[in-house]
Short mmCIF file of C-alpha atoms in Angstrom, two decimals:
data_model
loop_
_atom_site.label_atom_id
_atom_site.label_comp_id
_atom_site.label_asym_id
_atom_site.label_seq_id
_atom_site.Cartn_x
_atom_site.Cartn_y
_atom_site.Cartn_z
CA MET R 231 0.08 -0.03 0.05
CA SER R 232 1.62 3.10 -1.23
CA GLY R 233 -0.86 5.58 0.66
CA HIS R 234 0.37 4.87 4.04
CA ARG R 235 3.86 4.43 5.33
CA THR R 236 5.26 3.56 8.79
CA PRO R 237 7.60 5.95 10.48
CA LEU R 238 10.38 3.59 9.66
CA GLU R 239 9.73 3.68 5.85
CA GLN R 240 9.41 7.49 6.09
CA ASP R 241 12.80 7.79 7.69
CA GLU R 242 14.24 5.53 4.97
CA MET R 243 12.90 7.89 2.34
CA ILE R 244 14.54 10.90 3.89
CA ILE R 245 17.96 9.26 3.83
CA LEU R 246 17.69 7.60 0.31
CA GLY R 247 14.97 9.40 -1.57
CA ASN R 248 11.59 8.17 -2.69
CA PRO R 249 12.09 5.70 -5.73
CA GLU R 250 8.39 6.34 -6.70
CA ALA R 251 8.96 9.99 -7.26
CA GLU R 252 11.21 11.94 -9.63
CA THR R 253 14.67 12.33 -8.20
CA GLY R 254 16.88 15.43 -8.43
CA PRO R 255 20.55 15.60 -8.99
CA GLY R 256 21.30 14.32 -5.41
CA VAL R 257 20.59 10.52 -5.85
CA ARG R 258 19.60 8.58 -9.02
CA TRP R 259 17.69 5.42 -8.79
CA GLU R 260 18.56 2.83 -11.29
CA ASN R 261 18.71 -0.98 -12.06
CA MET R 262 22.08 -2.48 -12.26
CA GLN R 263 22.38 -5.30 -14.73
CA ASP R 264 24.92 -8.27 -14.32
CA GLU R 265 26.91 -9.77 -17.25
CA GLY R 266 23.89 -11.96 -18.04
CA GLY R 267 21.38 -9.32 -18.19
CA GLY R 268 19.53 -9.86 -14.88
CA GLU R 269 18.86 -6.82 -12.50
CA LEU R 270 20.55 -6.87 -9.14
CA ASP R 271 20.06 -5.26 -5.88
CA GLY R 272 22.41 -4.98 -2.79
CA ASP R 273 22.21 -8.69 -2.06
CA GLY R 274 22.67 -9.83 -5.57
CA HIS R 275 18.73 -10.30 -6.02
CA GLY R 276 16.20 -8.48 -8.37
CA GLY R 277 15.54 -4.93 -7.31
CA ALA R 278 16.52 -1.27 -7.42
CA LEU R 279 20.00 -0.07 -6.39
CA VAL R 280 20.96 3.42 -5.41
CA ARG R 281 24.07 4.55 -7.06
CA SER R 282 25.82 8.08 -6.63
CA HIS R 283 26.22 9.68 -10.23
CA SER R 284 29.27 11.87 -9.25
CA VAL R 285 30.74 13.52 -6.30
CA THR R 286 28.05 16.29 -6.61
CA SER R 287 25.71 13.52 -5.37
CA LEU R 288 25.43 12.17 -2.02
CA ALA R 289 28.44 10.06 -1.38
CA PRO R 290 27.81 6.30 -2.02
CA GLU R 291 28.13 3.67 0.66
CA PRO R 292 31.12 1.28 0.87
CA PHE R 293 28.77 -1.63 -0.30
CA MET R 294 27.91 0.32 -3.46
CA ILE R 295 31.55 0.82 -4.33
CA MET R 296 32.36 -2.80 -3.98
CA GLN R 297 29.40 -4.11 -5.74
CA SER R 298 30.35 -1.75 -8.62
CA ARG R 299 33.86 -3.40 -8.64
CA SER R 300 32.40 -6.92 -8.67
CA LEU R 301 30.02 -6.16 -11.53
CA ASN R 302 32.76 -4.45 -13.74
CA ARG R 303 35.80 -6.25 -14.83
CA ARG R 304 36.90 -3.14 -16.51
CA VAL R 305 37.16 0.65 -15.55
CA ILE R 306 37.21 3.86 -17.53
CA LEU R 307 40.13 6.26 -16.66
CA ASN R 308 39.45 9.74 -17.78
CA VAL R 309 42.62 11.77 -17.76
CA GLY R 310 42.02 15.38 -18.83
CA GLY R 311 39.03 14.57 -20.79
CA VAL R 312 40.60 11.64 -22.57
CA LYS R 313 39.26 8.23 -21.62
CA HIS R 314 40.96 5.03 -21.50
CA GLU R 315 39.51 1.67 -20.61
CA VAL R 316 41.44 -0.99 -18.66
CA LEU R 317 40.88 -4.22 -16.72
CA TRP R 318 40.97 -3.58 -13.01
CA ARG R 319 43.28 -6.65 -12.57
CA THR R 320 45.91 -4.82 -14.70
CA LEU R 321 46.09 -1.90 -12.18
CA GLU R 322 46.62 -4.60 -9.55
CA ARG R 323 50.20 -5.44 -10.90
CA LEU R 324 51.35 -1.99 -9.37
CA PRO R 325 49.63 -2.02 -6.04
CA HIS R 326 51.68 0.94 -4.50
CA THR R 327 51.04 3.40 -7.25
CA ARG R 328 48.07 5.80 -7.45
CA LEU R 329 46.05 3.51 -9.67
CA GLY R 330 46.87 0.51 -7.95
CA ARG R 331 45.79 2.11 -4.69
CA LEU R 332 42.61 3.10 -6.33
CA ARG R 333 41.80 -0.41 -7.20
CA GLU R 334 41.78 -1.29 -3.49
CA CYS R 335 39.75 1.83 -2.28
CA ASN R 336 36.24 0.84 -0.86
CA ASN R 337 34.93 4.24 0.49
CA HIS R 338 34.21 7.73 -0.84
CA ASP R 339 37.03 9.57 1.05
CA ALA R 340 39.65 7.23 0.04
CA ILE R 341 38.70 7.42 -3.49
CA MET R 342 38.68 11.16 -3.60
CA GLU R 343 42.22 11.37 -2.21
CA LEU R 344 43.33 9.73 -5.47
CA CYS R 345 41.17 11.29 -8.16
CA ASP R 346 39.23 14.55 -8.68
CA ASP R 347 35.75 13.02 -9.41
CA TYR R 348 34.16 9.74 -10.29
CA SER R 349 30.96 8.13 -11.19
CA LEU R 350 29.71 4.65 -10.34
CA ILE R 351 26.77 4.83 -12.79
CA GLU R 352 29.40 5.45 -15.70
CA ASN R 353 32.05 3.31 -14.00
CA GLU R 354 34.47 6.21 -14.55
CA TYR R 355 37.28 8.04 -12.59
CA PHE R 356 38.27 11.33 -13.54
CA PHE R 357 41.85 12.88 -13.02
CA ASP R 358 42.37 16.62 -13.72
CA ARG R 359 45.72 16.07 -15.41
CA HIS R 360 47.18 16.71 -18.88
CA PRO R 361 46.76 13.40 -20.79
CA ARG R 362 49.86 13.62 -23.04
CA SER R 363 51.89 11.20 -21.01
CA PHE R 364 49.26 8.78 -19.69
CA SER R 365 49.34 6.35 -22.70
CA SER R 366 52.90 5.63 -21.58
CA ILE R 367 51.94 5.50 -17.92
CA LEU R 368 49.22 3.11 -18.71
CA ASN R 369 51.24 0.87 -21.14
CA PHE R 370 53.70 0.38 -18.22
CA TYR R 371 50.88 -1.38 -16.40
CA ARG R 372 50.16 -3.50 -19.29
CA THR R 373 53.55 -4.53 -20.37
CA GLY R 374 55.84 -3.66 -17.54
CA LYS R 375 57.98 -1.35 -19.74
CA LEU R 376 58.11 2.34 -19.15
CA HIS R 377 59.37 4.61 -21.99
CA LEU R 378 59.92 8.29 -22.12
CA VAL R 379 57.49 10.54 -24.06
CA GLU R 380 59.70 11.99 -26.77
CA GLU R 381 57.58 15.22 -27.62
CA MET R 382 57.18 16.06 -23.91
CA CYS R 383 59.12 18.44 -21.53
CA VAL R 384 61.26 16.22 -19.61
CA LEU R 385 60.40 18.02 -16.31
CA ALA R 386 56.58 17.78 -17.11
CA PHE R 387 57.19 14.03 -17.70
CA SER R 388 58.95 13.62 -14.18
CA ASP R 389 56.15 15.57 -12.60
CA ASP R 390 53.49 13.01 -14.05
CA LEU R 391 55.73 10.10 -12.96
CA GLU R 392 55.47 11.62 -9.44
CA TYR R 393 51.90 12.09 -9.51
CA TRP R 394 51.07 8.62 -10.73
CA GLY R 395 53.54 7.15 -8.04
CA ILE R 396 55.92 5.72 -10.39
CA ASP R 397 59.61 5.85 -9.80
CA GLU R 398 61.62 7.03 -12.64
CA LEU R 399 64.05 4.02 -11.96
CA TYR R 400 61.42 1.97 -13.90
CA LEU R 401 62.43 3.57 -17.12
CA GLU R 402 63.67 1.23 -19.75
CA SER R 403 67.57 1.26 -20.29
CA CYS R 404 66.85 2.77 -23.82
CA CYS R 405 65.24 5.91 -22.28
CA GLN R 406 67.36 6.15 -18.96
CA HIS R 407 70.41 8.01 -20.47
CA LYS R 408 68.36 10.29 -22.54
CA TYR R 409 65.85 11.19 -19.64
CA HIS R 410 68.70 12.21 -17.16
CA GLN R 411 70.77 13.82 -19.85
CA ARG R 412 67.67 15.99 -20.76
CA LYS R 413 66.77 16.67 -17.10
CA GLU R 414 70.34 17.77 -16.08
CA HIS R 415 70.50 19.99 -19.52
CA VAL R 416 67.26 21.73 -18.50
CA HIS R 417 68.28 22.27 -14.78
CA GLU R 418 71.62 23.61 -15.95
CA GLU R 419 69.65 26.05 -18.29
CA MET R 420 67.60 27.16 -15.33
CA ARG R 421 70.52 27.75 -13.15
CA LYS R 422 72.22 30.08 -15.68
CA GLU R 423 68.99 32.04 -16.30
CA ALA R 424 68.59 32.35 -12.54
CA GLU R 425 72.31 33.67 -12.28
CA SER R 426 71.69 35.93 -15.26
CA LEU R 427 68.63 37.58 -13.80
CA LYS R 428 70.35 38.07 -10.23
CA THR R 429 73.39 39.58 -12.05
CA HIS R 430 71.12 41.92 -13.96
CA GLU R 431 69.33 42.87 -10.57
CA GLU R 432 72.64 43.55 -8.84
CA GLU R 433 73.95 45.77 -11.58
CA ASP R 434 70.75 47.78 -12.22
CA TRP R 435 71.07 50.10 -9.19
CA GLY R 436 70.73 53.32 -11.11
CA ASP R 437 72.50 56.69 -10.94
CA GLY R 438 70.86 58.06 -7.75
CA LYS R 439 72.48 59.25 -4.86
CA CYS R 440 71.55 56.34 -2.94
CA ALA R 441 72.62 53.81 -5.37
CA LYS R 442 75.97 52.94 -4.13
CA TYR R 443 74.22 52.70 -0.43
CA GLN R 444 71.83 50.33 -1.91
CA LYS R 445 74.28 48.17 -3.44
CA PHE R 446 76.35 48.19 -0.21
CA LEU R 447 73.36 46.83 1.78
CA TRP R 448 72.55 44.21 -0.90
CA ASP R 449 76.05 42.82 -0.50
CA LEU R 450 76.06 43.07 3.29
CA LEU R 451 72.79 40.83 3.36
CA GLU R 452 73.13 38.71 0.22
CA LYS R 453 77.06 38.22 -0.05
CA PRO R 454 78.43 37.63 3.52
CA THR R 455 81.92 37.19 2.27
CA THR R 456 82.27 40.72 0.44
CA SER R 457 83.30 42.59 3.50
CA VAL R 458 84.26 42.05 7.37
CA ALA R 459 80.70 44.03 8.19
CA ALA R 460 78.81 41.30 6.16
CA ARG R 461 80.47 38.50 7.92
#
């Protein structure tokens, strides 16, 4: 009887929403199908299952997350708008990386520490990162071989490795020398540029009456070896 509900049923509707009414963006009621086409509920039987659409919705309960994992052998990884589909078991090969840890997450807060958004309905996890290096990153999970992305800034590639939790020592021998050589070259160029800017700042004191005093104070504070007073 839909006309009269017990206090317990009313409380349940406050928490989860009324499946008989239109729902807003907070919670979506949908049927989840297993691989055989049958509809499953939280106990594996026919019925409706509440699933959070994204982090703008109510946070899904741990059992919903675990059920989504058990029903989907594959997962969609959306990196900067570029989607990749991979088997969950592929990510298990590197359990200490960001994606390996994501595989083991069973609650909303833990998931949100590793990605920027997700949807159990779409079986999709979103990472707000530039996608350029991700094909090489994902290929490392699949083949066990990590290669440098040639057309990418070596420092940006290094930053991506750190973000995904992959040590640069895993780079293949064919890329190791090139990677470190480029990295050292960029660091050296940055050092030279910094020294050039500093020298320019030191020399540009102007011709005012206080210019020599300004330079003296600069040397006193920044160059402790220039005078006895500075020491």
